[in-house]
Coordinates of C-alpha atoms in Angstrom, one line a residue:
M6 CA 92.6 165.1 40.1
G7 CA 96.3 164.7 40.7
I8 CA 95.9 164.1 44.4
L9 CA 92.9 161.8 43.9
H10 CA 94.9 159.9 41.3
D11 CA 97.7 159.3 43.8
V12 CA 95.3 158.4 46.6
V13 CA 93.6 155.8 44.4
I14 CA 97.0 154.3 43.5
F15 CA 98.1 154.2 47.2
L16 CA 94.9 152.6 48.3
I17 CA 95.0 149.9 45.5
A18 CA 98.6 149.1 46.2
A19 CA 98.0 148.9 50.0
V20 CA 94.9 146.7 49.7
V21 CA 96.5 144.3 47.1
G22 CA 100.0 144.3 48.7
V23 CA 98.9 143.8 52.3
A24 CA 96.2 141.2 51.4
L25 CA 98.7 139.1 49.5
F26 CA 101.5 139.2 52.0
K27 CA 99.1 138.6 54.9
R28 CA 97.7 135.7 53.0
F29 CA 101.1 134.1 52.7
G30 CA 102.0 134.8 56.4
L31 CA 104.6 137.5 55.6
G32 CA 103.0 140.4 57.5
A33 CA 101.4 143.7 56.7
V34 CA 104.6 145.8 57.0
L35 CA 106.4 143.8 54.3
G36 CA 103.3 144.2 52.1
Y37 CA 103.4 147.9 52.4
L38 CA 107.1 148.0 51.6
V39 CA 106.8 145.9 48.5
A40 CA 103.7 147.8 47.4
G41 CA 105.8 151.0 47.7
V42 CA 108.6 149.5 45.6
V43 CA 106.2 148.4 42.9
I44 CA 104.5 151.8 42.5
G45 CA 107.7 153.9 43.1
P46 CA 110.5 155.2 40.9
S47 CA 112.3 151.8 41.0
G48 CA 109.1 150.0 39.9
L49 CA 106.2 151.0 37.7
K50 CA 106.9 154.8 38.3
L51 CA 103.2 155.5 39.1
I52 CA 104.3 157.9 41.9
A53 CA 107.2 160.2 41.2
D54 CA 107.3 162.7 44.1
V55 CA 108.6 160.5 46.9
E56 CA 109.8 163.4 49.1
S57 CA 106.3 164.9 49.4
V58 CA 104.8 161.5 50.2
M59 CA 107.5 160.8 52.8
H60 CA 107.0 164.2 54.4
T61 CA 103.2 163.7 54.7
S62 CA 103.5 160.1 55.9
E63 CA 105.8 161.0 58.7
L64 CA 102.7 162.1 60.5
G65 CA 102.1 158.3 60.9
V66 CA 105.3 158.0 62.9
V67 CA 104.3 161.0 65.0
L68 CA 100.9 159.4 65.8
L69 CA 102.7 156.1 66.6
L70 CA 104.9 157.9 69.1
F71 CA 101.9 159.5 70.7
V72 CA 100.2 156.1 71.1
I73 CA 103.4 154.6 72.5
G74 CA 103.5 157.4 75.0
L75 CA 99.9 156.7 76.0
E76 CA 100.8 153.1 76.8
L77 CA 103.8 154.1 79.0
Q78 CA 102.1 154.4 82.3
P79 CA 104.5 154.6 85.2
R80 CA 103.1 151.4 86.8
R81 CA 103.6 149.4 83.7
L82 CA 107.1 150.6 83.2
W83 CA 107.9 149.7 86.8
T84 CA 106.7 146.1 86.4
M85 CA 108.7 145.7 83.2
R86 CA 111.7 147.6 84.4
G87 CA 114.1 144.6 84.2
N88 CA 113.3 143.8 80.5
V89 CA 112.8 147.4 79.4
F90 CA 115.7 149.3 81.1
G91 CA 117.9 146.3 81.8
L92 CA 118.0 144.1 78.8
G93 CA 116.8 146.9 76.5
S94 CA 119.7 149.2 77.4
V95 CA 122.2 146.3 77.1
Q96 CA 120.9 145.3 73.6
V97 CA 120.9 148.9 72.2
G98 CA 124.2 149.7 73.8
V99 CA 126.1 146.6 72.8
T100 CA 124.6 146.4 69.3
T101 CA 125.3 150.2 68.7
L102 CA 128.9 149.8 69.8
V103 CA 129.5 146.7 67.6
F104 CA 128.2 148.4 64.5
T105 CA 129.9 151.7 65.3
G106 CA 133.2 149.9 65.7
L107 CA 132.8 148.0 62.4
L108 CA 131.8 151.2 60.5
V109 CA 134.7 153.2 61.9
A110 CA 137.0 150.4 60.8
L111 CA 135.5 150.7 57.3
G112 CA 136.5 154.3 57.2
L113 CA 133.4 156.3 58.2
P114 CA 133.7 159.3 60.6
W115 CA 132.8 158.4 64.2
A116 CA 129.7 160.6 64.3
T117 CA 128.3 159.0 61.2
A118 CA 129.2 155.5 62.3
F119 CA 127.6 156.2 65.7
V120 CA 124.3 157.4 64.2
L121 CA 124.2 154.4 61.8
G122 CA 125.2 152.0 64.6
F123 CA 122.3 153.2 66.6
A124 CA 119.9 153.0 63.6
F125 CA 121.0 149.4 63.0
S126 CA 120.4 148.5 66.7
L127 CA 116.7 149.3 66.3
S128 CA 114.1 146.6 65.4
S129 CA 110.6 146.8 63.9
T130 CA 108.0 146.9 66.7
A131 CA 105.1 146.3 64.3
L132 CA 106.7 143.3 62.6
A133 CA 108.2 141.6 65.7
V134 CA 105.0 141.9 67.8
Q135 CA 102.9 140.6 64.9
A136 CA 105.3 137.7 64.3
L137 CA 105.2 136.7 68.0
A138 CA 101.4 137.2 68.2
E139 CA 100.7 135.0 65.2
R140 CA 102.6 132.2 66.9
N141 CA 101.0 132.8 70.4
Q142 CA 104.4 133.6 71.8
L143 CA 103.9 137.2 73.1
A144 CA 103.0 135.9 76.6
A145 CA 106.0 133.5 76.6
Q146 CA 109.2 134.5 78.5
H147 CA 111.0 135.3 75.2
G148 CA 108.0 137.2 74.0
R149 CA 107.9 139.4 77.1
I150 CA 111.6 140.0 76.8
A151 CA 111.3 141.0 73.2
F152 CA 108.5 143.4 73.9
G153 CA 110.5 145.0 76.7
I154 CA 113.5 145.5 74.4
L155 CA 111.3 146.9 71.7
L156 CA 109.7 149.3 74.2
F157 CA 113.2 150.5 75.3
Q158 CA 114.2 151.0 71.6
D159 CA 111.1 153.1 71.0
V160 CA 111.9 155.2 74.1
A161 CA 115.6 155.5 73.3
A162 CA 114.9 156.7 69.7
I163 CA 113.2 159.8 71.0
P164 CA 116.2 161.5 72.7
F165 CA 118.5 160.2 70.0
L166 CA 116.5 162.0 67.4
A167 CA 117.2 165.2 69.4
L168 CA 120.9 164.3 69.6
V169 CA 121.4 163.9 65.8
P170 CA 121.5 167.6 65.1
V171 CA 123.9 168.1 68.0
L172 CA 126.3 165.4 66.6
A173 CA 126.1 167.2 63.2
G174 CA 127.3 170.5 64.8
S175 CA 130.7 171.3 66.4
S176 CA 129.6 173.6 69.3
G177 CA 129.4 172.1 72.8
G178 CA 127.1 175.0 73.7
A179 CA 124.6 173.7 71.3
S180 CA 124.3 170.5 73.3
G181 CA 123.7 172.4 76.5
L182 CA 121.1 174.7 74.8
G183 CA 119.4 171.7 73.4
V184 CA 119.1 170.0 76.8
L185 CA 117.8 173.2 78.3
K186 CA 115.2 173.5 75.5
V187 CA 114.0 169.9 76.1
L188 CA 113.7 170.5 79.9
A189 CA 111.9 173.8 79.5
T190 CA 109.6 172.4 76.9
F191 CA 108.8 169.3 79.0
G192 CA 108.1 171.5 82.1
G193 CA 105.8 173.7 80.0
M194 CA 104.0 170.6 78.7
V195 CA 103.5 169.1 82.2
L196 CA 101.8 172.4 83.3
A197 CA 99.8 172.7 80.1
S198 CA 98.5 169.1 80.2
R199 CA 97.3 169.4 83.8
F200 CA 95.9 172.9 83.8
V201 CA 94.8 173.5 80.2
L202 CA 94.6 170.3 78.1
R203 CA 92.6 168.0 80.5
P204 CA 90.0 170.7 81.3
V205 CA 89.6 171.4 77.6
L206 CA 89.2 167.7 76.8
K207 CA 86.7 167.4 79.6
A208 CA 84.6 170.3 78.2
I209 CA 84.7 168.8 74.7
A210 CA 83.8 165.3 75.9
S211 CA 80.8 166.8 77.7
L212 CA 79.4 168.0 74.4
H213 CA 79.0 164.3 73.3
V214 CA 80.1 165.0 69.7
P215 CA 82.4 162.1 68.8
E216 CA 83.9 163.7 65.7
L217 CA 84.7 166.8 67.7
F218 CA 86.7 164.7 70.2
T219 CA 88.5 162.9 67.4
A220 CA 89.4 166.3 65.9
S221 CA 90.7 167.4 69.3
A222 CA 92.8 164.3 69.7
L223 CA 94.4 164.9 66.3
L224 CA 94.9 168.6 67.2
V225 CA 96.7 167.6 70.4
V226 CA 99.2 165.4 68.5
V227 CA 99.7 167.6 65.5
G228 CA 99.7 170.8 67.5
T229 CA 102.3 169.5 69.9
A230 CA 104.5 168.2 67.1
T231 CA 104.3 171.5 65.2
L232 CA 105.2 173.4 68.4
M233 CA 108.3 171.3 68.9
E234 CA 109.4 171.8 65.3
F235 CA 108.9 175.5 65.7
I236 CA 111.3 175.7 68.6
G237 CA 113.8 173.5 66.8
L238 CA 113.1 170.1 68.5
S239 CA 111.9 166.8 67.2
A240 CA 108.2 166.5 66.3
T241 CA 108.2 162.9 67.3
L242 CA 109.6 163.9 70.7
G243 CA 106.7 166.3 71.3
A244 CA 104.1 163.6 70.3
F245 CA 105.7 161.1 72.7
L246 CA 105.8 163.5 75.6
A247 CA 102.2 164.5 75.0
G248 CA 101.2 160.8 75.1
V249 CA 103.2 160.1 78.3
L250 CA 101.5 163.1 80.0
L251 CA 98.1 161.8 79.1
A252 CA 98.8 158.1 79.9
D253 CA 97.1 158.4 83.3
S254 CA 94.2 160.6 82.2
E255 CA 90.6 159.4 82.1
Y256 CA 90.7 160.1 78.3
R257 CA 93.6 157.7 77.5
H258 CA 91.6 154.9 75.9
E259 CA 89.3 157.2 74.0
L260 CA 92.3 159.2 72.6
E261 CA 94.0 155.9 71.6
A262 CA 90.8 154.6 69.9
D263 CA 90.4 157.9 68.0
I264 CA 94.0 158.1 66.8
A265 CA 94.3 154.4 65.9
P266 CA 92.7 154.5 62.4
F267 CA 94.7 157.5 61.3
K268 CA 97.9 156.0 62.8
G269 CA 97.4 152.7 60.9
L270 CA 96.8 154.3 57.5
L271 CA 99.5 156.9 57.8
L272 CA 102.0 154.3 59.1
G273 CA 101.1 152.2 56.1
L274 CA 101.7 155.2 53.8
F275 CA 105.0 155.7 55.6
F276 CA 106.2 152.1 54.9
M277 CA 105.0 152.5 51.3
S278 CA 107.0 155.7 51.0
V279 CA 110.1 153.9 52.4
G280 CA 109.5 151.2 49.8
M281 CA 109.3 153.9 47.1
S282 CA 112.6 155.3 48.2
V283 CA 114.4 151.9 48.0
N284 CA 116.9 152.0 45.1
L285 CA 116.6 148.6 43.4
S286 CA 119.4 149.6 41.0
L287 CA 121.8 149.0 44.0
A288 CA 120.7 145.4 44.3
A289 CA 120.7 144.9 40.5
S290 CA 124.3 146.3 40.2
R291 CA 125.8 144.3 43.1
P292 CA 123.3 141.6 44.2
L293 CA 125.7 139.4 46.2
L294 CA 127.1 142.4 48.1
M295 CA 123.6 143.7 48.9
V296 CA 122.4 140.2 50.1
G297 CA 125.6 139.9 52.1
L298 CA 125.1 143.2 53.9
V299 CA 121.5 142.4 54.7
L300 CA 122.4 139.0 56.1
A301 CA 125.3 140.6 58.0
L302 CA 122.9 143.0 59.8
V303 CA 120.6 140.2 60.8
A304 CA 123.4 137.8 61.8
L305 CA 125.1 140.4 64.1
K306 CA 121.9 141.3 65.8
F307 CA 121.0 137.7 66.1
A308 CA 124.3 136.9 67.8
V309 CA 123.9 139.7 70.4
L310 CA 120.3 138.8 71.1
Y311 CA 120.9 135.1 71.4
A312 CA 123.7 135.6 73.8
M313 CA 121.6 137.9 75.9
G314 CA 118.6 135.5 75.9
L315 CA 120.8 132.6 76.8
W316 CA 122.4 134.6 79.7
R317 CA 119.0 135.7 81.0
T318 CA 116.9 132.5 80.6
K319 CA 119.3 129.6 80.0
D320 CA 116.7 128.5 77.4
R321 CA 118.1 127.7 73.9
L322 CA 114.7 127.5 72.2
G323 CA 113.4 130.7 73.7
S324 CA 116.7 132.5 73.0
M325 CA 116.6 131.5 69.4
R326 CA 113.0 132.8 69.0
L327 CA 113.9 136.0 70.8
A328 CA 116.9 136.6 68.4
I329 CA 114.9 135.8 65.3
S330 CA 111.9 138.0 66.3
I331 CA 113.9 141.2 66.6
S332 CA 117.0 140.7 64.5
Q333 CA 115.6 142.8 61.6
G334 CA 116.0 146.5 61.2
G335 CA 113.4 148.9 62.4
E336 CA 111.1 151.6 61.1
F337 CA 112.7 154.2 63.3
A338 CA 116.0 153.5 61.5
F339 CA 114.4 155.2 58.4
V340 CA 113.6 158.2 60.5
V341 CA 117.0 158.4 62.1
V342 CA 118.9 158.1 58.8
K343 CA 116.6 160.6 57.1
L344 CA 117.3 163.1 59.8
A345 CA 121.0 162.4 59.7
T346 CA 120.9 163.0 55.9
S347 CA 119.2 166.3 56.3
T348 CA 122.0 167.4 58.7
Q349 CA 124.7 166.2 56.4
L350 CA 125.9 163.5 58.7
V351 CA 125.0 160.9 56.1
S352 CA 125.3 161.2 52.4
T353 CA 122.4 160.6 50.1
E354 CA 124.1 157.5 48.6
L355 CA 124.8 156.1 52.0
E356 CA 121.2 156.8 53.0
Q357 CA 119.9 154.8 50.0
L358 CA 122.2 151.9 51.0
V359 CA 121.0 151.9 54.6
V360 CA 117.3 152.1 53.6
F361 CA 117.8 149.2 51.3
I362 CA 119.5 147.1 53.9
V363 CA 117.0 147.8 56.7
G364 CA 114.0 147.5 54.3
A365 CA 115.2 144.1 53.0
S366 CA 116.0 142.9 56.5
L367 CA 112.3 143.2 57.3
A368 CA 111.6 140.4 54.8
T369 CA 113.9 138.0 56.6
T370 CA 112.0 137.7 59.9
P371 CA 108.8 136.0 58.6
I372 CA 110.9 133.7 56.4
F373 CA 113.5 132.8 59.1
F374 CA 110.7 132.4 61.7
S375 CA 108.7 130.0 59.5
L376 CA 111.8 127.9 58.6
F377 CA 112.9 127.8 62.3
E378 CA 109.5 126.7 63.6
R379 CA 109.2 124.0 60.9
F380 CA 112.7 122.4 61.0
L381 CA 114.7 123.5 64.1
A382 CA 112.2 124.2 66.9
P383 CA 111.0 120.6 67.2
R384 CA 114.6 119.4 67.7
L385 CA 115.3 122.1 70.3
A386 CA 112.0 121.7 72.2
P387 CA 112.5 120.2 75.7
A388 CA 111.1 116.8 76.3
K389 CA 107.5 117.0 77.5
A390 CA 106.8 116.2 81.1
E391 CA 105.7 112.6 81.7
F392 CA 102.0 112.1 82.3
D393 CA 100.9 111.3 85.8
K394 CA 100.8 107.7 86.9
L395 CA 97.4 107.2 88.5
E396 CA 97.1 104.8 91.5
L397 CA 93.6 105.3 92.8
S398 CA 92.1 103.6 95.8
E399 CA 88.5 104.3 94.7
D400 CA 86.6 104.1 91.5
P401 CA 84.9 107.5 90.9
P402 CA 81.6 107.4 89.0
V403 CA 82.6 110.4 86.9
L404 CA 85.6 111.1 84.7
I405 CA 86.1 114.6 83.4
A406 CA 88.4 115.1 80.3
G407 CA 89.5 118.7 80.0
F408 CA 89.4 120.8 83.2
G409 CA 89.2 124.3 81.7
R410 CA 86.2 126.7 81.8
V411 CA 83.6 124.1 81.3
G412 CA 85.1 121.1 83.2
Q413 CA 85.8 123.2 86.3
V414 CA 82.1 124.2 86.6
V415 CA 81.1 120.6 86.4
G416 CA 83.8 119.7 89.0
R417 CA 82.8 122.4 91.4
V418 CA 79.2 121.3 91.5
L419 CA 80.1 117.6 91.9
S420 CA 82.5 118.5 94.7
A421 CA 79.8 120.5 96.5
R422 CA 77.4 117.4 96.2
K423 CA 80.1 115.1 97.6
I424 CA 80.3 113.1 94.3
Q425 CA 83.7 111.6 93.5
F426 CA 85.3 112.4 90.1
I427 CA 88.7 112.3 88.4
A428 CA 89.7 115.1 86.1
L429 CA 92.3 114.8 83.3
D430 CA 93.9 117.7 81.4
A431 CA 96.7 117.7 78.8
S432 CA 98.3 121.0 79.9
S433 CA 100.9 120.5 82.6
E434 CA 101.0 124.3 83.4
H435 CA 97.2 124.4 83.8
V436 CA 97.2 121.3 86.0
D437 CA 99.9 122.8 88.3
F438 CA 97.8 126.0 88.6
I439 CA 94.5 124.2 89.2
R440 CA 96.0 122.0 91.9
R441 CA 96.9 125.1 94.0
F442 CA 93.2 125.5 94.7
G443 CA 92.8 121.9 96.0
N444 CA 91.3 120.4 92.9
K445 CA 91.9 116.7 92.1
V446 CA 93.1 116.9 88.6
F447 CA 95.8 114.8 86.8
Y448 CA 98.1 115.6 83.9
G449 CA 97.4 113.3 81.0
D450 CA 96.1 112.8 77.5
A451 CA 92.5 111.5 77.9
S452 CA 92.7 109.8 74.5
R453 CA 95.3 107.3 75.8
L454 CA 93.7 104.0 76.6
E455 CA 96.1 103.1 79.4
L456 CA 95.5 106.4 81.2
L457 CA 91.7 105.9 81.0
E458 CA 92.1 102.4 82.4
A459 CA 94.2 103.7 85.2
A460 CA 91.6 106.4 85.9
G461 CA 89.0 103.7 86.5
A462 CA 87.0 104.2 83.3
A463 CA 86.0 100.5 83.3
K464 CA 84.0 101.0 86.5
S465 CA 82.9 104.6 86.0
K466 CA 79.4 105.6 84.9
I467 CA 79.7 109.0 83.2
F468 CA 82.4 110.5 80.9
V469 CA 82.3 114.3 80.7
L470 CA 84.0 115.3 77.5
A471 CA 85.0 119.0 78.1
I472 CA 88.2 119.2 76.0
D473 CA 88.6 122.6 74.3
D474 CA 90.5 121.3 71.2
V475 CA 88.0 119.9 68.6
K476 CA 90.4 117.4 67.2
A477 CA 91.5 116.0 70.6
S478 CA 87.9 116.0 71.7
V479 CA 86.8 113.8 68.7
E480 CA 89.7 111.4 69.1
T481 CA 89.0 111.0 72.9
A482 CA 85.3 110.3 72.2
R483 CA 86.4 107.6 69.6
V484 CA 88.6 105.9 72.1
V485 CA 86.0 105.9 74.9
Q486 CA 83.3 104.6 72.6
K487 CA 85.5 101.8 71.4
H488 CA 86.9 100.5 74.7
F489 CA 84.3 101.7 77.3
P490 CA 80.9 101.5 75.5
H491 CA 79.1 101.4 78.8
L492 CA 80.1 105.0 79.6
A493 CA 77.5 107.7 79.0
I494 CA 79.3 110.5 77.2
I495 CA 78.2 114.0 78.0
A496 CA 80.0 116.2 75.6
R497 CA 80.8 119.9 75.2
A498 CA 80.7 121.1 71.6
R499 CA 82.6 124.2 70.5
N500 CA 80.3 124.9 67.6
R501 CA 77.9 123.3 65.2
Q502 CA 80.6 121.5 63.2
H503 CA 82.0 120.0 66.3
A504 CA 78.5 118.9 67.3
Y505 CA 78.0 117.3 63.9
E506 CA 81.2 115.3 64.3
L507 CA 80.3 114.0 67.7
R508 CA 76.7 113.3 66.6
A509 CA 78.0 111.3 63.7
M510 CA 79.9 109.1 66.2
G511 CA 76.7 108.4 68.2
V512 CA 77.2 110.9 71.0
S513 CA 73.7 112.2 71.8
H514 CA 74.2 114.2 75.0
L515 CA 75.7 117.4 73.4
F516 CA 75.9 120.9 74.8
R517 CA 77.0 123.8 72.7
E518 CA 79.2 125.9 75.0
T519 CA 77.8 129.3 74.1
F520 CA 74.2 128.3 73.2
V521 CA 72.5 128.6 76.7
S522 CA 74.3 131.8 77.6
S523 CA 73.2 133.3 74.2
L524 CA 69.6 132.3 74.9
E525 CA 69.7 134.0 78.3
M526 CA 71.3 137.1 76.9
T527 CA 68.7 137.4 74.2
E528 CA 65.9 136.9 76.8
A529 CA 67.4 139.9 78.7
V530 CA 67.5 142.0 75.5
L531 CA 63.8 141.2 74.9
Q532 CA 62.8 142.2 78.4
Q533 CA 64.8 145.5 78.2
L534 CA 62.8 146.2 75.0
G535 CA 59.6 146.0 77.1
L536 CA 58.4 142.4 76.6
P537 CA 56.9 140.9 79.7
F538 CA 59.0 138.2 81.4
S539 CA 56.6 135.4 80.4
E540 CA 56.5 136.4 76.8
A541 CA 60.3 136.7 76.6
R542 CA 60.7 133.3 78.2
R543 CA 58.2 131.7 75.9
T544 CA 59.9 133.3 72.8
M545 CA 63.2 131.7 73.8
E546 CA 61.7 128.3 74.5
I547 CA 60.2 128.3 71.0
F548 CA 63.5 129.4 69.6
R549 CA 65.5 126.7 71.5
A550 CA 63.2 123.9 70.5
M551 CA 63.3 125.1 66.9
D552 CA 67.1 125.4 66.9
E553 CA 67.6 121.9 68.4
K554 CA 65.3 120.5 65.8
L555 CA 67.2 122.3 63.1
L556 CA 70.5 121.0 64.4
E557 CA 69.1 117.4 64.2
E558 CA 67.6 117.8 60.8
S559 CA 70.7 119.6 59.3
F560 CA 72.9 116.9 60.6
A561 CA 71.9 114.6 57.7
L562 CA 72.7 117.5 55.2
R563 CA 76.0 118.5 56.7
G564 CA 78.0 117.7 53.5
D565 CA 75.6 119.6 51.2
M566 CA 76.0 123.3 51.5
Q567 CA 73.2 124.2 49.1
S568 CA 70.7 122.0 51.0
L569 CA 71.9 123.5 54.3
Q570 CA 71.3 127.0 53.0
K571 CA 67.8 126.0 51.9
K572 CA 67.1 124.3 55.2
A573 CA 68.2 127.4 57.1
T574 CA 65.9 129.6 55.0
S575 CA 62.9 127.4 55.5
A576 CA 63.7 127.1 59.3
R577 CA 63.8 130.9 59.5
E578 CA 60.4 131.2 57.8
E579 CA 59.0 128.4 60.0
L580 CA 60.3 130.2 63.1
E581 CA 58.5 133.4 62.1
K582 CA 55.3 131.5 61.6
L583 CA 55.6 129.9 65.1
F584 CA 56.1 133.3 66.7
V585 CA 53.0 134.7 64.9
A586 CA 50.9 131.6 65.9
D587 CA 52.1 131.9 69.5
Q588 CA 51.2 135.6 69.7
S589 CA 47.8 134.8 68.2
A590 CA 47.2 132.0 70.7
M591 CA 48.2 134.3 73.6
A592 CA 45.9 137.0 72.3
D593 CA 43.0 134.5 72.1
A594 CA 43.7 133.3 75.6
E595 CA 43.7 136.9 76.9
K596 CA 40.3 137.5 75.2
A597 CA 38.8 134.3 76.7
R598 CA 39.7 135.6 80.2

């Protein structure tokens, strides 16, 4: 019951902690850390044996390194080489030297200062990627640079973990022996992966037993890590090398999918164990000093990253976002410092201080990011490009607002039929891209009256409303109806609610963007199940007519959820009756023949 008791506590703490912190936009990692603090020795003391939990949870880090290795295909590394090996090495090198110099000046031995300097140079991959993804900035230039730097940090942490025991010793021969061990092990793993592991995985996959392949994936990771520990090397290094060697194999994606659930849960347990190991008495005894050390870590990393970003991109806004996103400490810092403590390079008291500083720094990123985006980013944002000035010699009969997936299909057909049209789109980047293919599209906000007048709306006949953004779509429809009532609006609706809004304004020509494709897909499903083509087509015609009728009838009830639910239930029953009646009619017709 003891183990089950602890498991229940961990699961409750994880579910509640992560749900709360995700709800407030602070990220899952911070939720795990705080949950660990609450249930640990510094909190409610629900879990006492932190060391055992930490030891078990380190398997999560091993699995994380294996997945990182799986993602490091040589082709991907080559395309990202500038950000990964260029900026990544500069960031780790400069930040490590800065922190090492400061710590030596404070009286720490050079080896200890160097290990801590490297630990402080690392950032949280999980937290930074999540923060950038939530703001749709991963694909931006600063997002790509941040990911490249994080990738280099993850790679650099592997050999550094092997270097820590060497720094703790005094023999130069140990270093040479360690290098030989790594090279010999890597060579053996290359041969084993090609001539043993892949054939074995192929044989297991041919059995078509999913749980057996999952067990094999775990065995590869845990077995490699155990072998590396047995010969005196880092378990994480072994997992990483195993991942790299399987990155180009045909089983890469299946291995990653099988490992992912275990990796996520065990990483969560690892972060919780880190939170449990945080000594809150340090903060309670010297709160100002602790806050100052956390802010010093973030500020120094921010300064280095901002300078690098500005040097590389000349973009102040992007450089600020880059610096904020990876200015925190990283999860691998916990691993590095724990290993340094076990080799007597770092004292237990210093380890607790570092764990507190790095752990607390994780909380700063979501907070600083939110404040920056709300207050500073609007001031630093470059002025938007001016909309195109339209000077048209002809008055096209069709205006298309929004030239994305839907608008482009309409435009292509009109072009093929030699029908003139003008397309407007509010994304300058998208307009530049579309123009390369010879399309007549202009950059502008279709809800602006002067732009519509310049585009010839007064003499046009049809207005195709294909804007993706619901709010912008409704606003554009409102302007067109008010100032150009003669235009027939043919509108794209993202969903039912969007259709209701447009219908309320009097727009009658509505097309839900996924409705027709869903009908065609369902018809294909029915035919694959054995229904004749005519019966499948008739079924979908009945459904389409019924759904369009339901859309019209539920429009009047759109503000009453209870009535909508009743209407949906009655419509479902009516649809079933229609299918039964149709089948009966078809059967009678067949008998009459």
